[in-house]
Short mmCIF file of C-alpha atoms and ligand atoms in Angstrom, two decimals:
data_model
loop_
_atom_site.label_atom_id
_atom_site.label_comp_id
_atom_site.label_asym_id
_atom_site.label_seq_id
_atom_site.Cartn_x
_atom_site.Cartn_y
_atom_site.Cartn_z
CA UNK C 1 -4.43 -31.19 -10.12
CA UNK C 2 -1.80 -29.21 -7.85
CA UNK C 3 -4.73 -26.17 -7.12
CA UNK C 4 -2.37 -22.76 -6.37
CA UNK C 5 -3.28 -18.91 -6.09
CA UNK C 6 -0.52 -16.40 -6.68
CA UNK C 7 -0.70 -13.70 -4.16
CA UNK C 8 0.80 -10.82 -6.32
CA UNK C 9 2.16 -7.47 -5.14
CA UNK C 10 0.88 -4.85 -7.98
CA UNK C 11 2.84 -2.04 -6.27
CA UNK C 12 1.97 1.50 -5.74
CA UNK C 13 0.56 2.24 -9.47
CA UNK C 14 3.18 2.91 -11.99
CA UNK C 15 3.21 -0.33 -14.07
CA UNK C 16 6.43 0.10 -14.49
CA UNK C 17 7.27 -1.00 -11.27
CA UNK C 18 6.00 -3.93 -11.27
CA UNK C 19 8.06 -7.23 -10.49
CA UNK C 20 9.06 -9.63 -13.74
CA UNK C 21 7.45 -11.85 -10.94
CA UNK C 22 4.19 -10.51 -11.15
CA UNK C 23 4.65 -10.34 -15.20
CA UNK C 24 4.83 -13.72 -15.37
CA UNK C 25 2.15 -14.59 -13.03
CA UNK C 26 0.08 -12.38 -14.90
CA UNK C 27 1.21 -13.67 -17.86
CA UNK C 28 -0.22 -17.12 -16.85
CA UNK C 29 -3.30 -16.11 -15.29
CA UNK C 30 -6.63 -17.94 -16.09
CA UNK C 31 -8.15 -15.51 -12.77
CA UNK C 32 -7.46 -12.13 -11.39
CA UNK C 33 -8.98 -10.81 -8.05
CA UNK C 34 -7.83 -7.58 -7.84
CA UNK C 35 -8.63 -4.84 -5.24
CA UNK C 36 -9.43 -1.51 -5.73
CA UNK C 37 -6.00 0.33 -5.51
CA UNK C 38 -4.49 -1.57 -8.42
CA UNK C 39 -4.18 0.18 -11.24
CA UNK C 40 -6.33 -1.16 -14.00
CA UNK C 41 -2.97 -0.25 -16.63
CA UNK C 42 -1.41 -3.52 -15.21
CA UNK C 43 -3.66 -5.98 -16.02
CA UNK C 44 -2.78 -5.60 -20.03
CA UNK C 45 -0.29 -8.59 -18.82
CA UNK C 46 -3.22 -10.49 -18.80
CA UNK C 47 -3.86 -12.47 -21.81
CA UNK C 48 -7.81 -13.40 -21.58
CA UNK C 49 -8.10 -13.89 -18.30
CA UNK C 50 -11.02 -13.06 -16.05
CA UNK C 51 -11.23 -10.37 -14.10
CA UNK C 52 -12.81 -10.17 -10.80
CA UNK C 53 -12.75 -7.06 -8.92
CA UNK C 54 -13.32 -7.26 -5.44
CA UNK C 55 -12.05 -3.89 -3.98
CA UNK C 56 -12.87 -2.50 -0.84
CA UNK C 57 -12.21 0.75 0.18
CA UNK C 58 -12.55 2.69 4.02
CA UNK C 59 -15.82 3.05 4.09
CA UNK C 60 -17.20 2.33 1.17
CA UNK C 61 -18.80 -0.53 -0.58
CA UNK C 62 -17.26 -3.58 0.06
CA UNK C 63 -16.85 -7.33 -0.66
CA UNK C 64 -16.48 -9.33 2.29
CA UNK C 65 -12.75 -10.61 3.56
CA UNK C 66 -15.02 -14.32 3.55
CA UNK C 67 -16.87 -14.28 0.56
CA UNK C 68 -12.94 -13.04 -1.31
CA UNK C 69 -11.77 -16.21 0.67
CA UNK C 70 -14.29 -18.80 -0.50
CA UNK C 71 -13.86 -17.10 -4.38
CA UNK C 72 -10.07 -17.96 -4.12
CA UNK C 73 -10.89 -21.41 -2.94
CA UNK C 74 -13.61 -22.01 -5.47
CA UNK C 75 -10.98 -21.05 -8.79
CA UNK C 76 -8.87 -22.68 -7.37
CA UNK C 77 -10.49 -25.97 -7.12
CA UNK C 78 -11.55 -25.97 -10.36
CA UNK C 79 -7.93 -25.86 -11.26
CA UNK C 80 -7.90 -22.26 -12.44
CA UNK C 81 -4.56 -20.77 -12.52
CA UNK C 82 -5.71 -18.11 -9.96
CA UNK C 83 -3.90 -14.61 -9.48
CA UNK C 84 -5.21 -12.82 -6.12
CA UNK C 85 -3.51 -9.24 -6.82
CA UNK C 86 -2.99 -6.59 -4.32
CA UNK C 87 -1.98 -3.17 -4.19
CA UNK C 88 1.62 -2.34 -2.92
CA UNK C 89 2.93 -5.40 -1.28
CA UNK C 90 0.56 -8.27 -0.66
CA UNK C 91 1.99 -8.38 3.27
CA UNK C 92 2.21 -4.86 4.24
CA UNK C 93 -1.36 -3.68 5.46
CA UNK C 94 -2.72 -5.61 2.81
CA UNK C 95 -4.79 -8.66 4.07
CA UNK C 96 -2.31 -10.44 2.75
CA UNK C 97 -1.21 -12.78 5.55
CA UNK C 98 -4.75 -13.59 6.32
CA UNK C 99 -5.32 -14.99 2.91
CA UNK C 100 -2.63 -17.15 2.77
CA UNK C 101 -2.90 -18.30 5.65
CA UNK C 102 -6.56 -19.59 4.97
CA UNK C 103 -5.44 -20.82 1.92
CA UNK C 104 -2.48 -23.17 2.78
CA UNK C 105 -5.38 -24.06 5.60
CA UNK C 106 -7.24 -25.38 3.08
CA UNK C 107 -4.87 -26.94 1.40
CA UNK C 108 -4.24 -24.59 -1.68
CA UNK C 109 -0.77 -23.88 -2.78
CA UNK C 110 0.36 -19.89 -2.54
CA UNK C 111 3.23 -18.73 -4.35
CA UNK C 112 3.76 -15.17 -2.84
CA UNK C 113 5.36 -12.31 -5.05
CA UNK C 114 6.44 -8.90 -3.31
CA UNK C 115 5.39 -5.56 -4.70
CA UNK C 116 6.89 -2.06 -4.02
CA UNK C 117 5.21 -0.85 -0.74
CA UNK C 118 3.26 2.83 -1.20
CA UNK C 119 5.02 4.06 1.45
CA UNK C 120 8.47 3.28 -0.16
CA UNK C 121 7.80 4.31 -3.42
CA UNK C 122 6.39 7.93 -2.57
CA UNK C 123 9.06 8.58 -0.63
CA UNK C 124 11.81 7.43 -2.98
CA UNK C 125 9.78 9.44 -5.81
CA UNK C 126 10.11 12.46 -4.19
CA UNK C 127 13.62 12.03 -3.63
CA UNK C 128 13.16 11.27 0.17
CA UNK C 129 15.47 8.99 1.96
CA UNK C 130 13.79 7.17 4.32
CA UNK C 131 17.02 6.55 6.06
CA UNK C 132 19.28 9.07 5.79
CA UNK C 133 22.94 8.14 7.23
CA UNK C 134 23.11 10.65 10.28
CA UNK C 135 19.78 11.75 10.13
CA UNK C 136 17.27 8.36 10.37
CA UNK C 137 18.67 5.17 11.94
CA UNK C 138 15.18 3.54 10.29
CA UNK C 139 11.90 3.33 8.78
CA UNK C 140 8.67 2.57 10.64
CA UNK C 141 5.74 1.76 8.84
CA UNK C 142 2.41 2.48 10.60
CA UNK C 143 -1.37 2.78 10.12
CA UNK C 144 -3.28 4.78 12.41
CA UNK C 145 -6.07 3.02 10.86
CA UNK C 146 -6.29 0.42 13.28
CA UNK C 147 -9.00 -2.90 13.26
CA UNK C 148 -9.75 -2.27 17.68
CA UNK C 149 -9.03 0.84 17.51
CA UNK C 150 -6.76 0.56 19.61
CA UNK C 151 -4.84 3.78 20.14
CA UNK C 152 -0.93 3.60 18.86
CA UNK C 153 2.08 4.08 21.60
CA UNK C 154 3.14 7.43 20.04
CA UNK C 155 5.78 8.53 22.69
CA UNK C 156 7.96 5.13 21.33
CA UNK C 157 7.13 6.58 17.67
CA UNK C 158 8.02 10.48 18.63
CA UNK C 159 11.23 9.34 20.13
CA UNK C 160 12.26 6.44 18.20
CA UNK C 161 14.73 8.16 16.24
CA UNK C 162 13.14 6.62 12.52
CA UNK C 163 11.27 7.92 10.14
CA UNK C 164 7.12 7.08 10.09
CA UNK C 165 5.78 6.24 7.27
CA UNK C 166 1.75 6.37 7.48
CA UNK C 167 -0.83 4.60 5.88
CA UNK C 168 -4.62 5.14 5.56
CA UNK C 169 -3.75 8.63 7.15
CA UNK C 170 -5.71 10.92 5.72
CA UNK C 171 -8.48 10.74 7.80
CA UNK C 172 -6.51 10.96 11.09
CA UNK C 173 -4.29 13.81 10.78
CA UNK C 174 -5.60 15.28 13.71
CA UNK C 175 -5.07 12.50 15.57
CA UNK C 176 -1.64 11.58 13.92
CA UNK C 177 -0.64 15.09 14.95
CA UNK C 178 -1.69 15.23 18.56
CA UNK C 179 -0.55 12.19 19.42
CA UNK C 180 2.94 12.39 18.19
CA UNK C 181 2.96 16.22 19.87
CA UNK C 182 1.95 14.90 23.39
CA UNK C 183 4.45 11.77 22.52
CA UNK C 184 7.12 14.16 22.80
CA UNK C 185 7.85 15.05 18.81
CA UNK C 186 8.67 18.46 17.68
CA UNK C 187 6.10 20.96 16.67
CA UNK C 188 8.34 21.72 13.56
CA UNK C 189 8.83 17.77 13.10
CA UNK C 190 9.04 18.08 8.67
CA UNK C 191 6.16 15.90 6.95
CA UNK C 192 5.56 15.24 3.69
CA UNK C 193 2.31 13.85 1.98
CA UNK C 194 1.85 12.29 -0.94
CA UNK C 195 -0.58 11.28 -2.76
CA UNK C 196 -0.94 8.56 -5.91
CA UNK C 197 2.29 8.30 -5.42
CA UNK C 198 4.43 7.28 -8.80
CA UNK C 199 1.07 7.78 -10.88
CA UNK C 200 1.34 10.94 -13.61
CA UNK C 201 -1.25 12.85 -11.02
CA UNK C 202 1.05 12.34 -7.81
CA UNK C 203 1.00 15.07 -5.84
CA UNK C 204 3.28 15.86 -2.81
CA UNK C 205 2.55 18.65 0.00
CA UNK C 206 5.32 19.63 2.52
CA UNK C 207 4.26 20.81 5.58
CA UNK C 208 5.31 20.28 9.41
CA UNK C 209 3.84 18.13 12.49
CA UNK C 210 1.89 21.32 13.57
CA UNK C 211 0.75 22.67 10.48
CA UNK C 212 0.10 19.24 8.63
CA UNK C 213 -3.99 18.84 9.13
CA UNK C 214 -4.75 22.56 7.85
CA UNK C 215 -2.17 22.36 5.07
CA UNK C 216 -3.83 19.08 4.01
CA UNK C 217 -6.90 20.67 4.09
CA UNK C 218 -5.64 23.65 1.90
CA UNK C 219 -4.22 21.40 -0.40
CA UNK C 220 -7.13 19.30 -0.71
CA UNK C 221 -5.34 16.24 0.25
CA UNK C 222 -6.99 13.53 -0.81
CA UNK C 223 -6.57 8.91 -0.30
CA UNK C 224 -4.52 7.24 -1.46
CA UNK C 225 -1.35 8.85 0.23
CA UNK C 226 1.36 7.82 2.94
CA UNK C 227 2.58 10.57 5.17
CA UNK C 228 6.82 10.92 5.93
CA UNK C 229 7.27 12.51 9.15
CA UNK C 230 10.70 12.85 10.13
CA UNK C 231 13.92 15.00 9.57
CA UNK C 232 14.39 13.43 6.12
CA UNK C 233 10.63 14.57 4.84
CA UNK C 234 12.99 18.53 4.58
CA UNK C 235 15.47 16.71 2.34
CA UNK C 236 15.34 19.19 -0.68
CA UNK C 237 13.53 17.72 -3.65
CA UNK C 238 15.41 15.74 -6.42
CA UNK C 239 15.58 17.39 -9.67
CA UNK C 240 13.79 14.73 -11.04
CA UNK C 241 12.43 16.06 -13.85
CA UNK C 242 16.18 16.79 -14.82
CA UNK C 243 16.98 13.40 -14.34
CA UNK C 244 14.08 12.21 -16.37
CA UNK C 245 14.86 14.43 -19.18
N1 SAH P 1 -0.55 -3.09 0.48
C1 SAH P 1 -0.49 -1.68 0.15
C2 SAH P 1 -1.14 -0.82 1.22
C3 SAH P 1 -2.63 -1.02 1.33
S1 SAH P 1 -3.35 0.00 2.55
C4 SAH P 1 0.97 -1.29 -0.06
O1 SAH P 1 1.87 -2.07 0.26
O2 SAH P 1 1.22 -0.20 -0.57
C5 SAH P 1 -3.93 1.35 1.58
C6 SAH P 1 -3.10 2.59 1.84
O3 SAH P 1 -1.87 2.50 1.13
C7 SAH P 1 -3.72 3.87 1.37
O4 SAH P 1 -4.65 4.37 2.30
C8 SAH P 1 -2.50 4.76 1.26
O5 SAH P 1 -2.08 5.21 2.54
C9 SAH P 1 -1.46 3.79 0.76
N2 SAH P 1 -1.34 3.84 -0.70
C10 SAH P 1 -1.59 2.86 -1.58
N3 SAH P 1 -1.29 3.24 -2.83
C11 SAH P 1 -0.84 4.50 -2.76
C12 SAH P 1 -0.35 5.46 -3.69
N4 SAH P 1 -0.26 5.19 -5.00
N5 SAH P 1 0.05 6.66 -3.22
C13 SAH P 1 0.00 6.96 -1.91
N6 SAH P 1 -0.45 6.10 -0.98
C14 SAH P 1 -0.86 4.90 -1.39
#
């Protein structure tokens, strides 16, 4: 029996965008492990499989990265078509390196399947462009959420020239914000946050470098959401709902 675990990318919420990819996987499921962030609207892909949830958010309850390891493992030795599915993209501040890794260590198969980043999909949604010809040469995607806690080199992202994209940054506005004003970065640097980004209760606040913790705060800001600071976070909305219509 070739034993194999999908490692799925569920992206940032809408169903819509997920991958045929991940359909199919889905599809073919006999297990899903999914985390927390995944919307639940996704699984109805899933024809009678069983669903294991084993979400962990900041600070909350959690299941153990080794005891979500050794579950894998265990499906998959029986021979369970296993899907392990992921919010976002599997690889991008996802964990999802570290189980594949482990996995191929153990001889298990992984098929991986990209999903739409957060960070990507908020900012396209609100008719940001990451990289703007003349105005961004790039995108950098960062967490200021870090494992050490190790602090971030924020003069090379205040003068970098590319847009930052944060994750898991609600928390650290403050220190987001001071660190990118000592780096160098302009007080009136433009920022946008968004939060459930391409969900029906997405909600975006514009503010700037300096004003960004209080306006949060005022706004009632609240995870999941990825913050754009840059010159392109000013870009004047899409008329979206024009589009749409
Ligand atoms: N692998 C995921 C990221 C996981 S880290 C991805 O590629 O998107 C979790 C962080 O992702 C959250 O703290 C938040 O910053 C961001 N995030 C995930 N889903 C989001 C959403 N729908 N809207 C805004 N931010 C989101």
């Amino acid at each position: 029996m070739n034993a194999k675990v999908w490692l799925v990318g569920a992206g940032p919420g809408d169903p819509e965008l997920l991958t045929l990819k991940a359909v199919k996987a889905l599809n073919q499921a006999e297990i899903v492990m999914i985390d927390d962030l995944v919307n639940p609207a996704v699984l109805e892909h899933c024809q009678g499989a069983r669903i294991v949830s084993v979400g962990k958010r900041g600070g909350c309850r959690s299941t153990p990265q080794a005891f979500i390891h050794r579950l894998m493992l265990r499906y998959a030795r029986q021979g369970k078509c296993v899907v392990r599915l992921k919010g976002g993209d599997p690889f991008i501040f996802g964990r999802g390196s570290e189980e594949a890794d482990w996995l191929s260590e153990h001889g298990i198969e992984v098929e991986l399947v990209n999903g739409i980043t957060a960070g990507l999909a908020g900012a396209t949604q609100c008719g940001i462009p990451l990289t703007l010809r003349g105005v961004a040469r790039g995108v950098t995607l960062i967490t200021a959420h870090t494992q050490d806690d190790s602090s971030l080199n924020w003069s090379a992202l205040a003068q970098g020239g590319t847009t930052l994209v944060v994750y898991m940054g609600v928390a650290k506005l403050a220190d987001i914000r001071d660190g990118l004003l000592a780096g160098g970065m302009p007080a009136t640097m433009p920022v946008a946050m968004i939060e459930n980004a391409s969900l029906p209760q997405q909600r975006e606040c514009r503010s700037s470098l300096a004003a960004m913790q209080q306006d949060a705060q005022a706004f009632q800001l609240k995870s999941p959401a990825i913050l754009v600071i840059g010159a392109v976070a000013a870009q004047a909305q899409l008329q979206l709902e024009a589009l749409r219509a």
